[in-house]
XYZ file of C-alpha atoms in Angstrom:
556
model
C 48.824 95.363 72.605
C 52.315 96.790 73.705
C 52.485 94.707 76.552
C 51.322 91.121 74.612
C 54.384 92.332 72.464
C 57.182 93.338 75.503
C 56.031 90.076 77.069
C 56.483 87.962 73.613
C 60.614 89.576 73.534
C 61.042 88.975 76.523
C 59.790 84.977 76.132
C 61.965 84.867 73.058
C 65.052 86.483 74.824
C 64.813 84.683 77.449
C 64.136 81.565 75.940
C 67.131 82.346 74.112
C 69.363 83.433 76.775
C 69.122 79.985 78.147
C 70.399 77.757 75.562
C 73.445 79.880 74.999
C 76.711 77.644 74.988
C 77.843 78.126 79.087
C 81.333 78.335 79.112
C 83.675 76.671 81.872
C 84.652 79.201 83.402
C 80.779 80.468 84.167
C 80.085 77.080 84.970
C 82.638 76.868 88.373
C 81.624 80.275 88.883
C 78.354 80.291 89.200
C 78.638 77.131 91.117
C 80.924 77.884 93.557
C 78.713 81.206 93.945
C 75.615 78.814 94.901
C 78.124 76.550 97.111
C 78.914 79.709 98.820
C 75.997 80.879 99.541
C 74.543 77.363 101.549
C 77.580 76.887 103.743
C 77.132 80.269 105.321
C 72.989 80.812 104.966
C 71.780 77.109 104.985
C 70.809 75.486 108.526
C 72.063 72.418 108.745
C 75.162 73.154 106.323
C 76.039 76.055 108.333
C 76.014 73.879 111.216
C 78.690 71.660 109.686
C 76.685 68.480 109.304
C 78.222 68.113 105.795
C 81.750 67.711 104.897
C 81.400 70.888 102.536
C 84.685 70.688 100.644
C 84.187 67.389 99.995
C 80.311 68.012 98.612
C 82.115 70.598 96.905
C 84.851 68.308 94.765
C 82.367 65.485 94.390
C 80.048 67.602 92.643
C 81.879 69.737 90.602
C 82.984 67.059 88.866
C 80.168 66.771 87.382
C 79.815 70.161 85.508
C 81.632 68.693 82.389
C 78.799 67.616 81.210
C 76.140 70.970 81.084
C 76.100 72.742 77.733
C 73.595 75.743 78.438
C 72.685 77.733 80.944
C 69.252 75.919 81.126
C 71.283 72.753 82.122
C 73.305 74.615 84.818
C 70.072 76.021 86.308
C 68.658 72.691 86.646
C 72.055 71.233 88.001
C 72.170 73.765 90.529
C 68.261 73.178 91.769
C 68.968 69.327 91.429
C 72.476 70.189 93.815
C 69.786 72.535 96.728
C 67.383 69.959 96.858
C 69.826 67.797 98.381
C 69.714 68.923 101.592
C 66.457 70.015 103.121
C 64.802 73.661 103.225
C 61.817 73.152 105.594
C 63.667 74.660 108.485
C 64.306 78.160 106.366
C 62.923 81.188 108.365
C 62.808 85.140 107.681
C 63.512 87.618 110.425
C 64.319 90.946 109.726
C 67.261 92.617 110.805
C 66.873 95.182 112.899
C 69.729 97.482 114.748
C 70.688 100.945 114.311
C 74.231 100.074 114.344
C 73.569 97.976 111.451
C 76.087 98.210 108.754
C 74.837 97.392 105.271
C 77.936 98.468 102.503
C 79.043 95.010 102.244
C 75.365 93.208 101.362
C 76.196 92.243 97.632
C 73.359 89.661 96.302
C 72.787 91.289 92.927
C 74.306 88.157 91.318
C 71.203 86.162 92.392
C 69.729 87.727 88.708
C 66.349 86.166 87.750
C 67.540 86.472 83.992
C 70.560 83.941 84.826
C 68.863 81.454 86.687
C 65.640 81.441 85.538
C 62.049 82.110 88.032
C 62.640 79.047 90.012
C 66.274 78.822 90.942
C 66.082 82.619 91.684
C 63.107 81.985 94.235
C 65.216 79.331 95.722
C 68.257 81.373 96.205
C 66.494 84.369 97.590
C 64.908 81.911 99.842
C 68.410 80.625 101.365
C 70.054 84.153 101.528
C 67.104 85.836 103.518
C 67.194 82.423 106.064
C 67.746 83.486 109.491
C 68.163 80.529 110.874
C 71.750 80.276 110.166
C 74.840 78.633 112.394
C 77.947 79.465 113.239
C 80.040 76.191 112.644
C 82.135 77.860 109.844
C 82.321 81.472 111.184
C 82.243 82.520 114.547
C 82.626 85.352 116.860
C 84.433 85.580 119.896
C 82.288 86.297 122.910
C 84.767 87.915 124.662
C 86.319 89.965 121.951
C 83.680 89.727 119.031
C 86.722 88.669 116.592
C 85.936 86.240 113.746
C 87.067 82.930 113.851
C 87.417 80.465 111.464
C 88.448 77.497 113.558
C 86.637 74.843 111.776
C 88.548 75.317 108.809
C 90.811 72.581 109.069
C 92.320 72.266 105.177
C 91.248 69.756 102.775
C 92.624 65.950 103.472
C 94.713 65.201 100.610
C 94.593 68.598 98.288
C 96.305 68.265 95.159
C 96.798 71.402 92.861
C 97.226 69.335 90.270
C 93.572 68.375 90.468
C 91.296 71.541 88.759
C 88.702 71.249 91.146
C 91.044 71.434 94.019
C 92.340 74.567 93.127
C 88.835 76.170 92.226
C 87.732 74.632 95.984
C 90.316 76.985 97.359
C 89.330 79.746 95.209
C 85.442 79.851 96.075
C 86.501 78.969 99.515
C 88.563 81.749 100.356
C 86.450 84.508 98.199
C 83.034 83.324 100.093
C 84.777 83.679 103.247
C 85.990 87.258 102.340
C 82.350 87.958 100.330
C 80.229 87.136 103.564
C 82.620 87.992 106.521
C 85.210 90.951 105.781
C 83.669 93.834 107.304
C 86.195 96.237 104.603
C 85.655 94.767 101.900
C 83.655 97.834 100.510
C 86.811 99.524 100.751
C 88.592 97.444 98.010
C 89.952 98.785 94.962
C 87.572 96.572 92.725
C 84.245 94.968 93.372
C 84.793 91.239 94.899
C 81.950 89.893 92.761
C 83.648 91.175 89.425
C 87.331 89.549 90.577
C 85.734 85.950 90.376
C 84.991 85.572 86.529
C 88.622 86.375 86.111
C 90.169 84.593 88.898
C 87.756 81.509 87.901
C 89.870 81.664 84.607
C 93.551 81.778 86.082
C 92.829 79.044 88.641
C 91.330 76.956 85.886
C 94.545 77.205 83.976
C 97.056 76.968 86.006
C 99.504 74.256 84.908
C 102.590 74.185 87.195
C 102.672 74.481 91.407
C 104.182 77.951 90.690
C 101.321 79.232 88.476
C 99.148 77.298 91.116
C 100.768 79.860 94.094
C 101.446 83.049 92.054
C 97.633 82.654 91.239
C 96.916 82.527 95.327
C 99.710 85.674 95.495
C 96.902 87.486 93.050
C 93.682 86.474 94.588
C 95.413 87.797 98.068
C 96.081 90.793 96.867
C 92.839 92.105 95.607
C 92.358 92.167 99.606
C 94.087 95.648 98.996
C 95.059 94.378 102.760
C 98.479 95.652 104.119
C 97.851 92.896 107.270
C 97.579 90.396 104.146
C 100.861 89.829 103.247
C 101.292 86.306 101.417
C 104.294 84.467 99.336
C 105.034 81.083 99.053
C 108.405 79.908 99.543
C 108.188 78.726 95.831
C 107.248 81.878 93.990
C 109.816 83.650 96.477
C 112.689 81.153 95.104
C 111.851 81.079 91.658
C 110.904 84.396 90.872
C 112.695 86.692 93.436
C 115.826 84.430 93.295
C 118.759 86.766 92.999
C 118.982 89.436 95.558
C 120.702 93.427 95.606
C 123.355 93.275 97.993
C 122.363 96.802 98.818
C 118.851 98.753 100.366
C 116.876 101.169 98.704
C 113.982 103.724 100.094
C 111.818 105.174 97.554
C 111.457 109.181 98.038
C 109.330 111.109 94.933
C 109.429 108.055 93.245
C 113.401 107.702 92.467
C 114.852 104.873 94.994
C 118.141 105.993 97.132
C 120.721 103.951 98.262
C 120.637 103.353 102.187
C 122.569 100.926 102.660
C 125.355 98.515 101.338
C 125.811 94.915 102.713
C 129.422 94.336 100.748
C 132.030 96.646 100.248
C 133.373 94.818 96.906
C 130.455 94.062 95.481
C 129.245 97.744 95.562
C 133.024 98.758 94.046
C 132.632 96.364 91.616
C 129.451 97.835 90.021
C 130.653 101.769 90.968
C 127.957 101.719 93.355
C 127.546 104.904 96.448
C 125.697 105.534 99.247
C 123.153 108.348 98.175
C 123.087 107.618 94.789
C 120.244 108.076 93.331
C 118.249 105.575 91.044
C 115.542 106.591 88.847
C 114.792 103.960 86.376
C 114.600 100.340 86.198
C 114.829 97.844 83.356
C 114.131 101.513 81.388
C 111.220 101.483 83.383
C 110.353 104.553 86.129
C 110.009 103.393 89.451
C 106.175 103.884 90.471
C 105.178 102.019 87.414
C 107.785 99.220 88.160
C 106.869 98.932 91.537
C 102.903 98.932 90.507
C 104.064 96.498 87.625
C 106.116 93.959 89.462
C 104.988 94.285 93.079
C 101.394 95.534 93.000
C 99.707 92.384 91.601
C 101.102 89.576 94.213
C 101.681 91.788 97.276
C 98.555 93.037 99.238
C 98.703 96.482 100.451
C 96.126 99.124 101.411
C 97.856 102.183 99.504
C 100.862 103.183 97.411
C 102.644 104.861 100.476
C 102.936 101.337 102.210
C 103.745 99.442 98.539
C 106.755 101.601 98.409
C 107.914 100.275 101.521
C 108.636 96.956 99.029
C 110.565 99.006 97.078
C 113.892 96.586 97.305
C 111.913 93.772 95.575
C 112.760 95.556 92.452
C 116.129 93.995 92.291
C 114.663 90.954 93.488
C 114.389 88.544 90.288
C 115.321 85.499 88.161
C 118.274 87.399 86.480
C 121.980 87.593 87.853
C 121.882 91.130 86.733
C 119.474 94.299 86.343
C 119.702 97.286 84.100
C 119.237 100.916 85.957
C 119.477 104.673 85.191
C 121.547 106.218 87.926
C 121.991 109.876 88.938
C 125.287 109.912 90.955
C 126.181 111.651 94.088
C 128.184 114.343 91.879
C 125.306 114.807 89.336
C 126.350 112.605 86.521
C 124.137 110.369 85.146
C 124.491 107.042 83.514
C 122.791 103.879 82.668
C 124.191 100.647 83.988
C 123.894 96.720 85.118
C 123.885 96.000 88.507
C 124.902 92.369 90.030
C 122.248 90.232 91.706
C 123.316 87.499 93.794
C 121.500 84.092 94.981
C 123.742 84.749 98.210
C 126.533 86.743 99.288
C 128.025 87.285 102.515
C 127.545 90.994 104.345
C 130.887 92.378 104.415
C 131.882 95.979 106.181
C 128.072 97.017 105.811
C 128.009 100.822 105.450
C 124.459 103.248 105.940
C 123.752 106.644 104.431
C 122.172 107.518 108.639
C 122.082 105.399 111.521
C 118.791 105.681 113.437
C 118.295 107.144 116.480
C 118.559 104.562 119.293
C 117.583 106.829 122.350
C 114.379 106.096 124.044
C 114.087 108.992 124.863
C 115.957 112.455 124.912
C 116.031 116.959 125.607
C 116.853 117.856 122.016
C 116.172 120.982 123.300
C 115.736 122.003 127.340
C 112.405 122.845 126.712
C 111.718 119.944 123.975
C 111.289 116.176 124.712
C 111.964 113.436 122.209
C 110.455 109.702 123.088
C 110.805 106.871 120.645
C 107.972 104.598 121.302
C 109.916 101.645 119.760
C 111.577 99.892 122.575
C 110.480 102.100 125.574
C 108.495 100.559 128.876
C 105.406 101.163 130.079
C 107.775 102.160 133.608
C 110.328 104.018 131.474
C 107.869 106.012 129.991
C 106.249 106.813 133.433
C 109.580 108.661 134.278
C 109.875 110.547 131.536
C 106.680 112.199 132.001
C 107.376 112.725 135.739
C 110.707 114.352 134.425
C 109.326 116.655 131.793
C 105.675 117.545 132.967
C 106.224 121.012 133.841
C 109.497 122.351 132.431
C 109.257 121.800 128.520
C 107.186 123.174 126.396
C 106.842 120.429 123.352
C 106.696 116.938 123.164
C 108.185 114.777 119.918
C 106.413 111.242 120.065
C 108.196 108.751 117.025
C 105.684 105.860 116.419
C 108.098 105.229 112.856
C 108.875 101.965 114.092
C 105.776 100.816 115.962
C 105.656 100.251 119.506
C 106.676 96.636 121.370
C 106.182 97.118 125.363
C 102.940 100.052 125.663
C 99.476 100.463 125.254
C 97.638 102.934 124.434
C 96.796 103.843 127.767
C 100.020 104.056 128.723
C 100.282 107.406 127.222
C 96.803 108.766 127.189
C 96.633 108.567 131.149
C 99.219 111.264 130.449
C 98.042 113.450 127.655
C 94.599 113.766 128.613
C 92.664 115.391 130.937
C 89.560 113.015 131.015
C 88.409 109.482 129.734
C 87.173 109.963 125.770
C 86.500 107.899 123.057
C 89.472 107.683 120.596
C 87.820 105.091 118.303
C 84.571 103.794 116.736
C 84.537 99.845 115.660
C 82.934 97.848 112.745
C 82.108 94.270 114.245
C 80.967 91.076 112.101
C 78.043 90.170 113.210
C 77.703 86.163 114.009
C 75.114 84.169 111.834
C 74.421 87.218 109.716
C 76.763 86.659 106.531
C 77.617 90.343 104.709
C 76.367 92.501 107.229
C 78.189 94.667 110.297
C 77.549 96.480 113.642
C 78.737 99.806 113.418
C 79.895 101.680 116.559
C 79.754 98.234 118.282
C 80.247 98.166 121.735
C 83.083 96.242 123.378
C 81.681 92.999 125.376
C 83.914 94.123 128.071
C 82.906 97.641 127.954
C 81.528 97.768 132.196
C 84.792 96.423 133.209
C 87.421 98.112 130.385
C 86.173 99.917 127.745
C 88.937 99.610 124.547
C 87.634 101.972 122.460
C 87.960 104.855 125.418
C 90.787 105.781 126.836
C 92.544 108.130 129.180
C 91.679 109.357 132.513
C 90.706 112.334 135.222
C 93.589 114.494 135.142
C 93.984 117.918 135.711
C 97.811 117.745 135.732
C 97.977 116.283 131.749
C 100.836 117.308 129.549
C 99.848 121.119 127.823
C 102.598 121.436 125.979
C 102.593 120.871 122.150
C 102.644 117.106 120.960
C 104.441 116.058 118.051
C 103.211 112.639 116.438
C 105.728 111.131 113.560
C 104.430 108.611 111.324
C 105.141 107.212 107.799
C 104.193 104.204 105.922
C 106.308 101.887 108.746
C 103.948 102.679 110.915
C 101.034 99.791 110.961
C 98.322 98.306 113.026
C 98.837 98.357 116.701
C 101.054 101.281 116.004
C 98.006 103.002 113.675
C 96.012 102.101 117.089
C 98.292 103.990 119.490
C 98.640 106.724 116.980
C 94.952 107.335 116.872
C 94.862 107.711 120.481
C 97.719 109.730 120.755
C 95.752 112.529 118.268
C 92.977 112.844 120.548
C 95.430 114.442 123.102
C 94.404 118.383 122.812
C 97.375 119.869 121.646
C 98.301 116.582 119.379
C 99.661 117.712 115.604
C 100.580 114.671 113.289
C 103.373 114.556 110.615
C 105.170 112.675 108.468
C 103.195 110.555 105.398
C 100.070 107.967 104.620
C 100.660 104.971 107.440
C 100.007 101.666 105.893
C 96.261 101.736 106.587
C 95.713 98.729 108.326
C 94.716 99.472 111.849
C 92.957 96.484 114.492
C 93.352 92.940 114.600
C 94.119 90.246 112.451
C 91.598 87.443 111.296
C 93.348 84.168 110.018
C 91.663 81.768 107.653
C 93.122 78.472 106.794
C 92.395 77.622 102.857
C 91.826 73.934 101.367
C 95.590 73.543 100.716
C 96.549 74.842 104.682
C 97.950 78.164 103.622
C 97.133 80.285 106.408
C 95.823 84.288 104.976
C 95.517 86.793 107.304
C 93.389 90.213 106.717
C 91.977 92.855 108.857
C 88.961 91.400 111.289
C 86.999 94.641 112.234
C 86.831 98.447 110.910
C 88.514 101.235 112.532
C 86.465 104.595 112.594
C 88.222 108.018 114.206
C 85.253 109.186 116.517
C 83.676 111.153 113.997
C 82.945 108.665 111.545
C 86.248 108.974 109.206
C 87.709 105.509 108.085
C 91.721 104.523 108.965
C 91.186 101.522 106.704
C 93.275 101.878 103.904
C 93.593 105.723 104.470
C 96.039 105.290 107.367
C 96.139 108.083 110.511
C 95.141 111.708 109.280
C 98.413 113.692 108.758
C 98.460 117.621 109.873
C 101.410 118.082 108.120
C 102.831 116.473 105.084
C 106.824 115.396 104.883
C 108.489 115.909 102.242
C 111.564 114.147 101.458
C 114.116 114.847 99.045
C 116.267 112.208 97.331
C 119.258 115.129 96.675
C 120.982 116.111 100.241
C 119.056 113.792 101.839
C 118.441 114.431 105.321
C 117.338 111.485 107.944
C 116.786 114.249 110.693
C 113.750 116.099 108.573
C 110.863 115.275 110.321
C 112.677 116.054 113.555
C 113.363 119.145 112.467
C 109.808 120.364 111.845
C 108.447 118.830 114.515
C 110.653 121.623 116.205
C 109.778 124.439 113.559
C 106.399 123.377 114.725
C 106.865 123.184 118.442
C 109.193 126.885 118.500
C 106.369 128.776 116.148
């Protein structure tokens, strides 16, 4: 009798359920959810023998028209049966590489959609016999490609459904093919609803591109930097004729581009400001920077830190503690343009490639140094110092990896473990893959038989300058034996860069593949594992701290 009486509720509810008033915004969603789902799982529209965009804006044009979500289930079934399911097959995926954190299905709910439609959609999503016309691989490198992606022949923001064609475009690419998007601050399922909603009601181009600046940054990507010209112009208008660097969240002045401007305004190299608008500076910069700018943590957002006094206004209001401990509150001057006269810098930066700050301690900046250069050095210092300083602050431009490991170790090891996309199998990854190459050059080993490695100490410095190939030298610059890392959180975005051209030709970039240290911890977002944390201090400020305990270190 209980069940006859569970089964009657659940009749009722369900009957219910389904002629509930559908909003618009559920309407696109769930659509461009279903749209999603075909062009990467169907066979013949994942073999690009439909113009999918253009399926796309034809049909959505029609949603206007559904009032319930019993009408949208039978729009959507009417919209599948369009194209043909007899070739739909089921192989299970089998690998023990196989990386499953970024499979995300649950919105296929049989309470939404209804018995039927449900059956349907599980059908298409566990289809193996899937193409790779709209995302590919690279044989030789295993990088995703999106090469078919050409734009969408006469996109007009203006027109809703263009704008929501970009949306589900770009998000289904990122749902079904970024292999860290576990890794993201929020859920990507639970962004659309809301993003659905602001693309929907955008009104003007700039709401049209501050809304892409949003969507781009719940990548929580620091390779996925994105600003249109137009959002840059209108909202970031006015610039500081001066540089900031945020330290313990205050901001000190680094630099000053005009002389009289700075006078004018009583501004100093050094000084020190704490407040912006009345507001501190970690919730301004979280306020005003966080929601267009994609970054993977805080300690590469603060490298933004001068878009504070970026903005619309000719002038901005700041709390100021000055060189000689006064305080005050003041307006600073914000200029459209100014020209840089007698430019003045609290430090200059060291511009030696390489250096004895001690006779028994070596200094090498990797920034501008040769792959021959470097060579010398080592031939010059193997045997008569004692510690090694290696500055990856500023990246690297001429070396490899291998450049320095073929010095620092004493055999071939791994240094890295890779997350690959795998090709024609939408959400899932191949952990630890192999490199196609591997027989011939294996990229994820490195080094090489050699008794005669450095054994002195090595000294990494990094902070939140230091990004992608950089993160990828720095990684195998800590498998060296005697490596210790310091400085602070790197921007987190190690490996290459995936580009994906949306409906309006705005080419996004975002990390292609997962970077793993060998035993399994993620560099994603995390950035290179520090040994020993810097900290700077805005008061007495001194540019030569980390090369000073890299010393300390070295001497003790």
């Amino acid at each position: 009798m209980k069940k006859i009486i569970l089964l009657f509720f659940l009749i009722i509810y369900s009957h219910g359920f389904s002629q509930v008033t559908i909003s618009e915004v559920e309407k696109n969603k769930q659509f461009g959810l279903v749209w999603g789902l075909l062009k990467y799982h169907h066979p013949e529209i994942s073999n690009g023998k439909y113009d999918w965009d253009l399926e796309y804006v034809n049909t959505s044009s029609s949603l206007d028209t559904i009032k319930n979500q019993d009408g949208m289930n039978a729009f959507l079934f009417r919209f599948i049966s369009k194209f043909k399911t007899d070739k739909l097959k089921t192989k299970k995926l089998t690998t023990e590489r196989l990386f499953v954190k970024n499979v995300d299905y649950d919105w296929i709910d049989e309470t939404v959609f209804g018995k039927q439609l449900t059956k349907t959609l599980l059908e298409i999503k566990e289809n193996s016999n899937k193409n790779n016309y709209y995302a590919s691989t690279n044989k030789l490198a295993k990088m995703l490609s999106f090469d078919n992606e050409k734009g969408y022949q006469d996109f007009n923001y203006a027109n809703k459904n263009h704008r929501l064609l970009l949306l589900y475009s770009f998000w289904n690419a990122i749902q079904y093919w970024n292999v860290n998007k576990y890794l993201m601050d929020h859920n990507w399922v639970s962004i659309l609803h809301p993003m659905t909603e602001l693309f929907i009601n955008c009104n003007t181009k700039l709401e049209f591109e501050i809304a892409k600046s949003k969507l781009i940054a719940k990548l929580d990507d620091s390779h996925s930097y994105h600003l249109s010209d137009i959002v840059f112009d209108t909202l970031f208008k006015n610039k500081p004729y001066f540089s900031v660097k945020t330290i313990s969240d205050s901001l000190l002045v680094t630099s000053i581009f005009n002389k009289s401007l700075a006078k004018k305004d009583g501004l100093e190299l050094g000084d020190i400001i704490t407040k912006v608008n009345t507001t501190d500076i970690s919730t301004a910069i979280h306020e005003k920077i966080a929601p267009i700018l994609s970054v993977s943590n805080k300690s590469f957002l603060n490298k933004w830190c001068n878009w504070l006094f970026y903005s619309q206004s000719d002038s901005i209001n700041v709390a100021i503690n000055k060189k000689n401990g006064s305080g005050k509150n003041q307006y600073i001057h914000l200029y459209e343009k100014y020209e840089v006269e007698n430019p003045t810098y609290l430090w200059t930066e060291r511009n030696d490639k390489w250096t004895l700050i001690k006779p028994d301690i070596a200094y090498i900046n990797l920034d501008e140094i040769t792959q021959k250069e470097l060579k010398a050095v080592f031939k010059q210092i193997a045997n008569n110092t004692k510690g090694l300083i290696l500055d990856l602050r500023k990246n690297t431009k001429n070396i490899r990896e291998s450049d320095l490991s073929d010095f620092l170790y004493p055999k071939n090891k791994e240094f890295i473990k890779v997350l690959f996309p795998m090709e024609n199998y939408p959400s899932y990854g191949e952990y630890d893959g192999e490199a196609p190459l591997k027989l011939i050059s294996n990229p994820f080993h490195s080094g090489k038989n050699n008794p005669d490695y450095y054994k002195g100490k090595v000294i990494l410095l990094v902070n939140r300058r230091t990004q992608s190939k950089g993160e990828y030298i720095g990684m195998a610059i800590q498998q060296s034996p005697n490596c210790v890392t310091i400085g602070e959180q790197t921007a987190g975005s190690v490996m290459n860069i995936v580009s994906y051209r949306m409906p309006d030709k705005t080419e996004v970039y975002f990390t292609g593949l997962g970077g793993f240290y060998p035993n399994g911890d993620e560099v994603q977002r995390k950035g290179l594992k520090i040994d020993y944390n810097i900290k700077e201090s805005t008061k007495n400020y001194d540019p030569e701290l980390y090369i000073k305990e890299a010393i300390k270190i070295i001497e003790n």
